[in-house]
Every structure is written in structure tokens, then in C-alpha cells.
Short mmCIF file of C-alpha atoms in Angstrom, two decimals:
data_model
loop_
_atom_site.label_atom_id
_atom_site.label_comp_id
_atom_site.label_asym_id
_atom_site.label_seq_id
_atom_site.Cartn_x
_atom_site.Cartn_y
_atom_site.Cartn_z
CA MET K 1 136.85 207.67 146.51
CA ASN K 2 140.48 208.28 146.82
CA LEU K 3 142.54 208.10 143.28
CA LYS K 4 143.57 204.72 143.64
CA ASN K 5 140.05 203.20 143.99
CA ILE K 6 139.04 205.30 141.00
CA PHE K 7 141.72 203.80 138.94
CA THR K 8 140.98 200.28 139.95
CA VAL K 9 137.37 200.76 139.14
CA ALA K 10 138.12 202.16 135.58
CA ILE K 11 140.43 199.22 134.74
CA LEU K 12 137.86 196.64 135.77
CA SER K 13 135.34 198.73 133.81
CA VAL K 14 137.44 198.99 130.99
CA PHE K 15 138.25 195.02 131.52
CA SER K 16 134.51 193.98 132.03
CA PHE K 17 133.55 195.86 128.76
CA SER K 18 135.92 194.27 127.16
CA CYS K 19 135.27 190.31 128.10
CA ASN K 20 131.91 191.39 127.43
CA ASN K 21 132.53 192.30 123.91
CA ILE K 22 134.59 189.17 123.18
CA LEU K 23 131.84 186.83 124.90
CA SER K 24 129.12 188.55 122.79
CA GLU K 25 131.42 188.46 119.46
CA LYS K 26 131.37 184.81 119.96
CA THR K 27 127.74 184.21 120.70
CA VAL K 28 126.95 186.12 117.68
CA LYS K 29 129.37 184.31 115.04
CA GLY K 30 128.07 180.80 115.91
CA PRO K 31 125.76 179.48 113.39
CA ASN K 32 122.32 178.34 114.47
CA ILE K 33 121.44 175.34 114.15
CA VAL K 34 117.85 173.53 113.39
CA PHE K 35 117.98 169.46 113.42
CA ILE K 36 115.13 167.93 111.73
CA MET K 37 114.19 163.93 112.45
CA THR K 38 111.63 162.29 111.68
CA ASP K 39 110.49 158.49 112.34
CA ASP K 40 110.88 155.74 109.79
CA HIS K 41 111.04 158.11 107.18
CA ALA K 42 112.22 155.91 104.02
CA TYR K 43 114.79 157.51 101.64
CA GLN K 44 112.24 156.12 98.74
CA ALA K 45 109.83 158.46 100.16
CA ILE K 46 111.60 161.70 99.27
CA SER K 47 111.61 163.10 95.83
CA THR K 48 115.00 164.49 95.72
CA TYR K 49 116.23 160.52 96.51
CA ASN K 50 113.19 159.17 94.39
CA SER K 51 111.06 161.22 92.30
CA GLY K 52 108.77 158.36 91.31
CA LEU K 53 106.94 158.25 94.49
CA ILE K 54 106.33 161.67 96.21
CA SER K 55 106.83 164.96 95.82
CA THR K 56 108.47 166.88 98.91
CA PRO K 57 109.52 170.50 97.54
CA ASN K 58 110.71 171.37 101.02
CA ILE K 59 112.80 169.11 101.99
CA ASP K 60 113.93 168.85 98.26
CA ARG K 61 115.02 172.59 98.92
CA ILE K 62 117.24 171.78 101.44
CA ALA K 63 119.33 169.52 99.37
CA GLU K 64 119.42 172.03 96.46
CA GLU K 65 120.69 174.31 98.68
CA GLY K 66 123.03 171.85 100.47
CA ILE K 67 124.53 168.70 100.45
CA ARG K 68 122.66 165.25 99.93
CA PHE K 69 124.48 162.23 101.45
CA ASP K 70 123.65 159.06 99.45
CA ARG K 71 125.32 156.70 101.52
CA ALA K 72 124.05 157.58 105.07
CA TYR K 73 123.63 154.91 107.26
CA VAL K 74 122.86 154.10 111.05
CA THR K 75 124.87 152.07 113.54
CA ASN K 76 120.93 150.11 114.74
CA SER K 77 117.93 150.39 112.80
CA ILE K 78 115.75 150.69 115.62
CA CYS K 79 114.02 153.77 117.16
CA ALA K 80 115.94 154.26 120.82
CA PRO K 81 119.28 153.31 119.96
CA SER K 82 119.74 155.43 116.84
CA ARG K 83 118.43 158.40 118.86
CA ALA K 84 121.13 157.69 121.85
CA VAL K 85 123.64 157.25 119.14
CA ILE K 86 123.04 160.92 117.34
CA LEU K 87 122.82 162.31 121.04
CA THR K 88 126.74 160.76 122.08
CA GLY K 89 128.21 159.93 118.72
CA LYS K 90 128.78 156.40 120.34
CA PHE K 91 127.90 152.99 119.40
CA SER K 92 124.75 151.66 120.95
CA HIS K 93 126.88 149.04 123.26
CA LEU K 94 128.73 152.19 124.45
CA ASN K 95 125.95 154.66 125.25
CA GLY K 96 123.52 152.02 127.18
CA VAL K 97 121.04 151.94 124.61
CA THR K 98 120.97 148.89 122.53
CA GLY K 99 116.96 148.20 122.59
CA ASN K 100 113.77 149.82 123.12
CA SER K 101 113.56 148.78 126.45
CA GLN K 102 116.42 150.59 127.88
CA THR K 103 116.17 154.04 129.42
CA PHE K 104 118.83 156.56 128.33
CA ASP K 105 121.37 157.76 130.98
CA GLY K 106 121.26 161.57 130.89
CA SER K 107 124.48 162.01 132.87
CA GLN K 108 126.68 160.83 129.90
CA PRO K 109 128.13 163.89 127.85
CA THR K 110 126.05 164.24 124.93
CA PHE K 111 126.23 167.27 121.92
CA PRO K 112 123.09 169.51 123.20
CA LYS K 113 125.28 169.84 126.64
CA ILE K 114 128.44 170.68 124.95
CA LEU K 115 126.79 173.32 123.16
CA GLN K 116 125.27 174.69 126.31
CA GLU K 117 129.01 175.06 127.50
CA ASN K 118 130.05 176.78 124.30
CA GLY K 119 127.14 179.62 124.40
CA TYR K 120 124.02 178.15 123.03
CA GLN K 121 120.71 177.72 124.04
CA THR K 122 119.06 174.44 123.22
CA ALA K 123 115.60 172.98 122.59
CA LEU K 124 113.78 169.65 121.96
CA VAL K 125 110.44 169.62 120.92
CA GLY K 126 108.79 166.01 119.90
CA LYS K 127 109.63 162.29 120.07
CA TRP K 128 112.17 161.55 122.10
CA HIS K 129 111.38 158.23 122.93
CA LEU K 130 114.46 157.56 125.50
CA LYS K 131 112.20 157.20 128.68
CA SER K 132 114.42 159.55 130.83
CA HIS K 133 113.93 163.02 130.63
CA PRO K 134 115.89 165.00 128.74
CA THR K 135 119.04 166.56 129.55
CA GLY K 136 121.47 168.97 128.17
CA PHE K 137 118.25 171.53 126.86
CA ASP K 138 117.07 174.82 127.78
CA TYR K 139 113.80 173.76 126.92
CA TRP K 140 112.28 170.62 126.06
CA ASN K 141 108.63 169.65 125.34
CA VAL K 142 108.30 166.20 124.22
CA LEU K 143 105.71 163.38 123.41
CA PRO K 144 105.56 160.26 126.21
CA GLY K 145 106.43 157.24 124.92
CA GLN K 146 105.56 156.61 121.00
CA GLY K 147 103.15 160.02 121.07
CA ASP K 148 99.95 159.97 119.62
CA TYR K 149 98.95 161.24 116.03
CA TYR K 150 95.58 163.34 117.09
CA SER K 151 95.04 165.59 120.49
CA PRO K 152 98.68 164.23 121.46
CA ASP K 153 100.04 164.42 125.19
CA PHE K 154 103.57 166.29 125.82
CA ILE K 155 105.61 166.42 128.76
CA LYS K 156 106.77 170.06 128.78
CA GLN K 157 109.76 170.80 131.09
CA GLY K 158 108.30 167.36 133.27
CA LYS K 159 104.60 168.55 133.51
CA ASP K 160 101.77 166.84 131.43
CA THR K 161 100.15 168.65 128.68
CA VAL K 162 97.62 168.38 126.15
CA TYR K 163 97.84 170.05 122.56
CA SER K 164 94.79 169.89 119.95
CA GLY K 165 95.35 169.20 116.69
CA TYR K 166 97.75 167.05 114.41
CA VAL K 167 100.87 165.94 116.32
CA THR K 168 102.77 167.32 113.20
CA ASP K 169 101.18 170.63 113.15
CA VAL K 170 101.47 170.77 117.40
CA ILE K 171 105.34 169.88 116.94
CA THR K 172 105.87 172.60 114.12
CA ASP K 173 104.18 175.52 116.32
CA LEU K 174 105.93 174.63 119.41
CA SER K 175 109.09 174.84 117.64
CA ILE K 176 108.21 178.26 115.92
CA GLU K 177 107.06 179.25 119.16
CA TRP K 178 110.53 178.54 120.88
CA LEU K 179 111.85 180.83 118.06
CA GLU K 180 109.90 183.40 118.98
CA ASN K 181 110.58 183.80 122.63
CA ARG K 182 114.45 182.38 122.72
CA ASP K 183 117.32 184.51 123.87
CA GLU K 184 118.28 186.16 121.31
CA ASN K 185 121.78 186.98 122.56
CA LYS K 186 122.68 183.30 122.08
CA PRO K 187 123.08 181.06 119.17
CA PHE K 188 120.51 178.28 119.33
CA CYS K 189 120.24 174.28 118.51
CA LEU K 190 116.75 173.65 118.66
CA MET K 191 115.80 169.78 117.59
CA VAL K 192 112.34 169.40 115.83
CA GLN K 193 111.71 165.53 116.20
CA HIS K 194 108.93 164.52 114.54
CA LYS K 195 106.47 161.50 115.31
CA ALA K 196 105.54 160.71 111.53
CA PRO K 197 105.63 158.41 109.96
CA HIS K 198 105.90 156.16 112.20
CA ARG K 199 103.60 153.02 112.59
CA SER K 200 100.45 153.23 112.68
CA TRP K 201 100.57 156.11 109.81
CA MET K 202 97.45 158.15 110.90
CA PRO K 203 97.05 161.07 108.64
CA ASP K 204 96.14 164.57 109.33
CA ILE K 205 92.52 164.88 108.54
CA GLN K 206 92.84 167.11 105.73
CA ASN K 207 94.96 164.60 103.77
CA LEU K 208 92.86 161.76 104.09
CA ASP K 209 92.12 161.84 100.43
CA LEU K 210 95.32 162.15 99.13
CA PHE K 211 96.97 159.52 96.60
CA ASN K 212 93.37 158.29 96.21
CA ASP K 213 93.91 158.42 92.37
CA ARG K 214 97.25 156.53 92.62
CA ASP K 215 97.58 153.29 91.89
CA PHE K 216 100.84 152.31 93.51
CA GLU K 217 103.19 149.61 92.18
CA PHE K 218 104.93 146.79 93.80
CA PRO K 219 108.63 147.24 94.30
CA SER K 220 110.26 144.91 91.88
CA ASN K 221 111.33 142.34 94.92
CA PHE K 222 108.20 142.82 96.80
CA ASN K 223 107.83 138.90 95.98
CA ASP K 224 110.79 137.94 97.55
CA ASP K 225 110.85 134.03 98.50
CA LEU K 226 113.37 134.48 101.06
CA GLU K 227 115.51 131.93 99.70
CA GLY K 228 119.11 131.74 100.74
CA LYS K 229 117.77 134.12 104.01
CA GLU K 230 117.63 131.35 106.45
CA ALA K 231 117.40 133.76 109.52
CA LEU K 232 114.03 135.27 108.52
CA GLN K 233 112.18 131.82 107.54
CA ASP K 234 110.80 131.95 110.85
CA GLY K 235 107.32 133.67 110.65
CA ARG K 236 108.00 135.87 108.32
CA ALA K 237 106.98 138.68 110.92
CA LEU K 238 107.69 141.76 108.62
CA THR K 239 105.66 141.09 105.59
CA ILE K 240 102.61 143.34 104.85
CA LYS K 241 100.97 140.26 103.55
CA ASP K 242 100.92 138.59 107.08
CA VAL K 243 101.56 140.70 109.91
CA LEU K 244 99.83 144.28 109.29
CA GLN K 245 96.57 144.65 111.13
CA THR K 246 93.07 145.53 109.24
CA ASP K 247 92.07 147.76 111.96
CA PHE K 248 95.25 149.02 113.80
CA ASP K 249 97.21 150.02 110.21
CA PHE K 250 94.67 149.61 107.48
CA LYS K 251 91.81 151.77 109.58
CA ILE K 252 89.05 149.30 108.70
CA PRO K 253 86.43 149.93 111.22
CA PHE K 254 86.49 147.25 113.61
CA ASP K 255 82.61 146.58 113.74
CA SER K 256 83.57 145.30 110.42
CA LEU K 257 85.74 142.82 111.27
CA ASN K 258 83.15 140.58 113.37
CA GLY K 259 85.53 140.97 116.71
CA ALA K 260 88.55 139.83 114.53
CA GLY K 261 91.77 141.44 115.98
CA ARG K 262 94.14 141.38 119.02
CA GLU K 263 93.13 143.07 121.77
CA TRP K 264 96.09 145.45 121.86
CA PHE K 265 95.34 146.71 118.72
CA TYR K 266 91.70 147.25 119.34
CA ASN K 267 92.27 149.24 122.19
CA GLU K 268 95.25 151.63 120.59
CA TYR K 269 93.07 151.91 117.47
CA GLN K 270 90.18 153.34 119.83
CA ASP K 271 92.30 155.41 121.57
CA ASN K 272 93.33 157.37 118.79
CA LEU K 273 89.97 157.65 117.23
CA ASN K 274 88.86 159.05 120.55
CA ARG K 275 91.37 161.73 120.55
CA LEU K 276 89.52 163.05 117.31
CA SER K 277 86.88 165.79 117.67
CA PRO K 278 83.50 165.18 116.45
CA GLU K 279 84.15 166.72 112.97
CA GLY K 280 87.05 164.98 112.66
CA ARG K 281 85.70 161.45 113.55
CA LYS K 282 82.97 162.01 111.02
CA LYS K 283 85.63 162.65 108.03
CA TRP K 284 87.27 159.99 109.28
CA ASP K 285 84.59 157.17 109.24
CA ASP K 286 83.42 158.87 105.89
CA SER K 287 86.95 158.12 104.36
CA TYR K 288 87.76 154.98 105.98
CA ARG K 289 84.29 153.30 105.41
CA LYS K 290 84.80 153.32 101.52
CA GLU K 291 87.92 151.16 102.58
CA ALA K 292 85.92 148.60 104.60
CA ILE K 293 83.40 147.96 101.84
CA ALA K 294 86.31 147.65 99.13
CA TYR K 295 88.18 145.50 101.87
CA ASP K 296 84.75 142.95 102.40
CA SER K 297 84.40 142.93 98.32
CA LEU K 298 87.92 141.08 98.16
CA LYS K 299 88.92 139.52 101.53
CA ASN K 300 88.47 136.19 100.18
CA ASP K 301 90.63 136.74 97.13
CA PRO K 302 94.49 136.48 98.79
CA GLU K 303 96.19 138.00 95.20
CA LYS K 304 94.10 141.18 95.29
CA LEU K 305 94.07 141.45 99.14
CA VAL K 306 97.91 141.52 99.14
CA LYS K 307 97.63 144.30 96.58
CA TRP K 308 95.08 146.24 98.37
CA LYS K 309 96.93 145.94 101.68
CA PHE K 310 99.99 147.55 99.95
CA GLN K 311 98.16 150.51 98.59
CA ARG K 312 96.59 150.89 102.01
CA TYR K 313 100.20 151.07 103.58
CA MET K 314 101.47 153.18 100.99
CA GLU K 315 98.39 155.83 100.80
CA ASP K 316 98.75 156.19 104.54
CA TYR K 317 102.53 156.60 105.24
CA LEU K 318 102.97 158.79 102.44
CA ARG K 319 99.67 161.01 103.67
CA CYS K 320 102.05 161.41 106.95
CA VAL K 321 105.25 162.35 104.95
CA MET K 322 103.14 165.02 102.98
CA SER K 323 102.39 166.86 106.65
CA VAL K 324 106.20 166.48 107.47
CA ASP K 325 107.11 168.15 104.24
CA GLU K 326 104.81 170.69 104.88
CA SER K 327 106.02 171.50 108.26
CA ILE K 328 109.65 171.72 107.16
CA GLY K 329 108.11 174.53 104.61
CA GLU K 330 106.86 176.60 107.59
CA ILE K 331 109.60 176.50 109.56
CA SER K 332 112.25 177.26 106.73
CA GLN K 333 110.05 180.14 105.94
CA TRP K 334 109.87 181.26 109.33
CA LEU K 335 113.96 181.38 109.44
CA LYS K 336 113.88 183.41 105.86
CA ASN K 337 110.92 185.65 107.10
CA ASN K 338 112.91 186.40 110.14
CA ASP K 339 116.68 187.08 108.17
CA MET K 340 117.91 184.17 109.84
CA ASP K 341 118.22 181.76 107.23
CA GLN K 342 121.82 182.73 105.95
CA ASN K 343 123.05 182.00 109.62
CA THR K 344 121.56 178.94 109.99
CA VAL K 345 122.13 175.46 109.41
CA ILE K 346 119.27 172.93 108.53
CA ILE K 347 120.09 169.08 109.34
CA TYR K 348 117.44 166.86 108.07
CA THR K 349 117.48 163.35 108.52
CA SER K 350 115.33 159.91 110.24
CA ASP K 351 116.25 157.96 112.62
CA GLN K 352 116.64 154.78 110.49
CA GLY K 353 114.97 154.23 106.79
CA MET K 354 111.85 151.81 106.24
CA PHE K 355 110.72 148.82 103.90
CA LEU K 356 108.04 150.27 101.38
CA GLY K 357 107.08 146.75 100.29
CA GLU K 358 110.51 145.97 99.05
CA HIS K 359 111.12 141.93 100.21
CA GLY K 360 107.22 141.96 100.78
CA PHE K 361 108.26 143.75 103.84
CA PHE K 362 107.33 147.07 106.44
CA ASP K 363 109.12 147.96 109.47
CA LYS K 364 113.31 148.12 109.36
CA ARG K 365 115.80 146.53 111.98
CA LEU K 366 117.43 144.62 109.14
CA MET K 367 120.76 145.57 107.65
CA TYR K 368 119.21 145.49 104.29
CA GLU K 369 119.74 149.10 102.56
CA GLU K 370 116.07 150.31 103.08
CA THR K 371 116.37 150.27 106.50
CA PHE K 372 120.00 150.14 107.10
CA ARG K 373 120.19 153.54 105.16
CA THR K 374 118.73 156.52 106.38
CA PRO K 375 117.62 159.96 104.55
CA LEU K 376 120.86 162.94 105.15
CA ILE K 377 120.55 166.56 103.92
CA ILE K 378 122.38 169.09 105.26
CA LYS K 379 122.15 173.17 104.24
CA TYR K 380 125.04 175.38 105.48
CA PRO K 381 124.89 178.77 103.51
CA GLU K 382 128.00 179.82 102.58
CA HIS K 383 130.06 176.88 103.62
CA ILE K 384 128.37 174.14 101.61
CA LYS K 385 128.21 174.55 97.95
CA LYS K 386 124.73 174.20 96.88
CA GLY K 387 123.56 170.81 95.08
CA LEU K 388 126.44 168.78 96.41
CA VAL K 389 125.85 164.99 96.19
CA THR K 390 128.18 162.45 98.05
CA THR K 391 128.38 158.81 98.04
CA GLU K 392 130.51 158.66 100.77
CA LEU K 393 130.02 156.19 103.26
CA VAL K 394 128.69 157.92 106.57
CA GLN K 395 126.36 157.46 109.50
CA ASN K 396 124.38 158.97 111.93
CA LEU K 397 127.82 158.25 114.50
CA ASP K 398 128.96 161.07 112.84
CA ILE K 399 125.85 164.00 113.35
CA ALA K 400 127.22 164.72 116.83
CA PRO K 401 130.83 165.62 115.93
CA THR K 402 129.65 167.47 113.05
CA ILE K 403 127.09 169.29 114.64
CA LEU K 404 129.58 170.34 117.28
CA ASP K 405 132.64 171.24 114.64
CA ILE K 406 129.96 173.61 113.03
CA ALA K 407 129.49 175.47 116.41
CA GLY K 408 133.58 175.40 116.94
CA ALA K 409 133.13 173.51 119.83
CA LYS K 410 135.64 170.83 120.94
CA ILE K 411 134.69 166.77 119.93
CA PRO K 412 135.27 164.69 122.85
CA ASP K 413 137.85 162.12 122.25
CA ASP K 414 135.76 159.48 122.92
CA MET K 415 133.09 160.50 120.16
CA GLN K 416 133.55 157.52 117.65
CA GLY K 417 132.09 159.45 114.53
CA GLU K 418 133.84 161.82 112.31
CA PRO K 419 133.10 165.60 111.88
CA LEU K 420 131.36 165.87 107.74
CA ARG K 421 132.89 169.19 106.88
CA THR K 422 136.00 167.07 105.51
CA ILE K 423 133.57 165.55 102.57
CA TRP K 424 131.80 168.64 101.54
CA GLU K 425 135.10 170.48 101.67
CA ASP K 426 136.62 167.55 100.04
CA VAL K 427 139.69 167.55 102.47
CA ASP K 428 140.45 164.38 103.32
CA PRO K 429 140.68 162.14 100.54
CA ASN K 430 141.06 158.67 102.92
CA TRP K 431 137.71 158.96 104.39
CA ARG K 432 136.25 155.49 105.67
CA ASP K 433 135.92 152.35 103.41
CA GLU K 434 133.29 150.82 105.58
CA VAL K 435 130.39 151.21 107.88
CA TYR K 436 130.00 148.50 110.65
CA TYR K 437 125.85 147.74 112.02
CA HIS K 438 124.37 145.80 114.80
CA TYR K 439 121.23 145.24 115.99
CA TYR K 440 120.87 143.69 119.23
CA GLU K 441 116.95 142.92 119.56
CA LYS K 442 114.61 140.01 118.60
CA GLY K 443 111.90 142.27 117.53
CA PHE K 444 109.39 140.51 114.90
CA LEU K 445 111.15 137.46 115.23
CA VAL K 446 114.47 139.52 113.65
CA PRO K 447 117.39 137.76 115.00
CA PRO K 448 120.33 139.79 116.34
CA HIS K 449 122.83 140.67 113.67
CA TYR K 450 125.78 142.53 112.91
CA GLY K 451 127.75 143.37 109.72
CA VAL K 452 129.98 145.24 107.62
CA ARG K 453 129.02 147.00 104.38
CA THR K 454 131.80 148.44 102.19
CA ASP K 455 131.47 150.40 98.53
CA ARG K 456 130.57 147.32 96.85
CA TYR K 457 129.78 144.30 99.30
CA LYS K 458 127.82 143.55 102.40
CA LEU K 459 128.43 140.77 104.96
CA ILE K 460 125.79 140.16 107.62
CA HIS K 461 126.32 137.58 110.46
CA PHE K 462 122.88 136.49 112.26
CA TYR K 463 123.14 135.09 115.54
CA ASP K 464 120.75 133.76 118.33
CA PRO K 465 118.95 131.65 118.15
CA VAL K 466 120.27 131.14 114.78
CA ASP K 467 123.77 131.22 113.07
CA THR K 468 123.95 132.04 109.79
CA TRP K 469 125.54 134.50 107.32
CA GLU K 470 124.64 136.35 104.27
CA PHE K 471 127.04 138.04 101.68
CA TYR K 472 125.74 140.33 98.87
CA ASP K 473 127.69 141.85 95.70
CA LEU K 474 125.62 144.98 95.75
CA GLU K 475 127.30 146.27 92.36
CA VAL K 476 125.45 143.38 90.47
CA ASP K 477 122.59 142.58 93.18
CA PRO K 478 121.67 145.89 94.68
CA ASN K 479 118.11 144.63 95.65
CA GLU K 480 119.76 141.89 97.47
CA MET K 481 118.01 139.29 96.45
CA ASN K 482 121.04 136.56 96.03
CA ASN K 483 122.89 135.28 99.39
CA LEU K 484 126.16 134.39 97.61
CA TYR K 485 127.94 133.31 101.19
CA TRP K 486 128.35 129.77 99.84
CA ASP K 487 129.56 131.00 96.26
CA ALA K 488 133.12 129.53 95.96
CA SER K 489 134.13 132.23 94.05
CA CYS K 490 133.09 135.11 96.79
CA GLN K 491 135.04 133.34 99.86
CA GLN K 492 138.13 135.32 99.76
CA THR K 493 136.15 138.10 99.54
CA ILE K 494 134.20 136.83 102.44
CA GLU K 495 137.36 135.90 104.47
CA GLU K 496 138.48 139.70 103.58
CA LEU K 497 135.26 141.50 104.92
CA LYS K 498 135.30 138.77 108.11
CA SER K 499 139.05 139.72 108.78
CA GLU K 500 137.51 143.79 108.30
CA LEU K 501 134.85 143.00 111.12
CA ILE K 502 137.35 142.01 113.89
CA GLU K 503 138.88 145.13 112.78
CA LEU K 504 136.08 146.94 113.20
CA LYS K 505 135.18 145.63 116.62
CA LEU K 506 138.27 146.21 118.34
CA LYS K 507 138.29 149.91 116.54
CA TYR K 508 134.55 150.42 117.83
CA LYS K 509 135.39 148.75 121.07
CA LEU K 510 132.79 146.11 120.95
CA PRO K 511 132.86 143.44 123.94
CA GLU K 512 134.52 140.02 123.36
CA GLU K 513 131.59 137.47 121.82
#
């Protein structure tokens, strides 16, 4: 080799070494991100938000070491649309998923794809619920559809797999397994997405007796007669009293009902039980046989029966929440044991909130606070002051830009959310004054509706097939019992909110009605 070639090789070697060092330095500096999302987890069922219902020490610890958002809202309170908004940072009408029936277009930009482009390794474990296969992930292992609580099926990188055990534990174990086998030279973003506590609230077998000693009190507005809520008069289709199934939801053995119940619920109920091990099935039968006896003793007493239904709903729902909190504790402990807790951002949220008896309801969909609002907690060591609490109006729309901002990646101009850093660093005195909501489906006879919420007021427009409005002054009526839309003293405020709705539709590029 002549002198010129030797010199060229030397220069290239130095250049290569320098570039590798630069790339390595870039990736090492990026914080790891663990995004944990549950399904239908009410903020009321987290003790950092509400200490009177349940103790969730592991979720609480994230709040104690980070920031808790007390006014975090969704753009569309239903599972698939919420997930699509989180991935894209865009409202439902732009990301193409306005309801659970649509298939998510995986070719569109998402924050995991952008993270990959910026040197991150990405993984997704758990509930996907978007019909298409996940894109933008180096590893994915997801539940098909809604998924099962016991011995769940998974789709691992496109291949069917079945795991024994309880779904929350399986998702936790798979997440930790991925952490242990990841590429340690790259920062990572791991999305841990639980099925729990989604209907029909089937607990871990070891938790079947939890809360048997509790007598849950009705929320103060449980017996809402829905006066002034014209859109909800048709069928009262979200009520615990009228809708929940004795076998599917309350776990009363089907043979005790003498054949009563709808076929779909019966088949689903049996499929869930058939996934239990013989030992698990025996514990299940022993536990719920007691409930069948109680049901038979009061089924002809309407007042006692509705109390029993509420009690049963709360018991199983909170039992599922307990498993989620234990899962978060395991993942947090793994990070600590591996000296990664100080360089890892933890984000906890749910795809939406949930009614726990408010207005007599279960489920979600409505723009009322309990389901419009969702938990959101972020721990970012050395960047977020411990124990912060904010009442700024934020949305799941803000999650994608926030994650990209944390990772140091460029936020696309067409993302409609805003990075939340400006809140925890207190650098933007002009944060938004209102949030926009739009529900498109007609599930459970809930009409499509849209609306605006400000610091004090909420205006909702229900349409198709009804055409009716609701207006609430949340300062004097936080439980949303009194629709003041026709109150003469409120008309100026209502007109101002209608003007605000027009501006929000333009801002978020809503199609003309």
C-alpha cells in the first residue's frame, strides 16, 4: 500500500471512529421511555386522585416522584380512537379511526416510527385493538381484539401464541423479558398496554376474595333521573341497573339463571371459564357460588338488587385494578434493580375514564367528567420536580408530541397536540384555555356528540338522531346534574362557547357539517 492510500485509510478510520462516537453519544443521552396504558381505568380508582376507594401505591409512587395531571382529557372516549390519537397526535377525523369498527392505517406517521428514526428501539406488549398489525416497532406481541383475561392468545410479530396465566401478569412478564433482551446500545421506548380493567372485569384467581369486606357506597349522583338530559332518555343504555348481565358481568353461574341471558354473553362467559385451569376453575366456582346464593335471595327485591349489582361491579373492577398496580410495581422495581430508574421516563395513563356508578352508569363514551377525563402521570427524574400537580387542560392528543420532545426528536408540524414540558417547566403562561371533544359512534344508544370544556363551563351538542344541547357550570355543579342550556342567565356564556366551538373546529380542521 502506498503512502497516499495509508493516509486515506487513516483519515477514514479516524472519521469512522469519530462518527461512531458521535452516534453512540447521541443514543446514550436519550432517556428511556416506558409508556403504560390501561383500558377503562377511572381516575376515581387511583388513590393519588381519590384516597377513599382503593389503594394503588405503585401508581401513586409515580405521581409522588413526578407530575400528576388533574385535568387530563381524551378527544374521543372509546378504545380504538383513543389509541389512534395517542399514536398520531391527531384527532380522530384525521387519523381515520373515529370508532371501534375502523382499521388503523399503519402507514401513517406515528411517534414510535419517529423514535426509530432517531435511534430508539421500540416495543409494544399487550392490548392493541386497532385491527391492523402494529407498525413502527422493533418488537410487538399483542392481544387479538379485546383479548382474554385467562390463558390469553397473543399475536407475536404476526404469529399466534398462547400463554398460560392471568393476562396482566403475562403482559408484565413479556415486557420485562423484552427489557432483559433489548439492544443495550440504544435508548428504548416500551409501550405496556393492559387489557384490565376492561369489561367484563375478570380478576386474577388469587384476588377473587378481595373487597368482600367492603360495602361500597353509591356515588352521590347514582340516582340521577336524567331530567334535562334528553339525549340519554332512549333505553338508559349505560345503567348498571338495566344493562349489566348477571352471568357475563356479575359471574353468576349460568345454570342458576334457568337459561336466561343473551346467547353472545353466554358464549363469551363460557369461553372465559374454559380458559381456566382445573384448579383455577374450582376456586372460581367456590367464590362465585356464594354470589349466586346471594342473588337468588334478593332478585325479587329491586332496591336490594341494584345495590348488589353495584357492589358486584365495584368488587371485580377494583380487583382488576389491583393487578395492574402490582404490575407497575414489578416494572418499576426492575428498572431500579438494573440502575435504570434515573434515566427512564415513566408515563401512566388510560385510554379513557370510566363511570363507577356516577349517574347510575358504567362504561364510557359520554363527555361527562368521569369518562371524558383520564388519569395521566409522568415521572422524569431530574427534569420534573417531585410531587407536582397541575390543573391545566391537557389531552391524550399531547402524549405523542410530549414523548418526541422528551426524546429530542422533531415534532411534525401536522401533530395537533402540544408537548407538556411547558407545563412542568412553567414556561408557557398561555397554555390552552379549552379542550375539544367528539364522539362519533352510536354504541349503547349514546348519540354522537361534540363539545368544549373550559376551566369552568362545558357545552355539549348531541346529534343524530337527536339534536339537543347540554350546558353545565362545573363550579357550582361538578356532578353535572343540572342542564342549564335553557336558563336565560346563561345565554351569553353559551353563545361565547358556541363561537369557541367554531374556532376549535377550524383549528383542528374538522370537516364542515
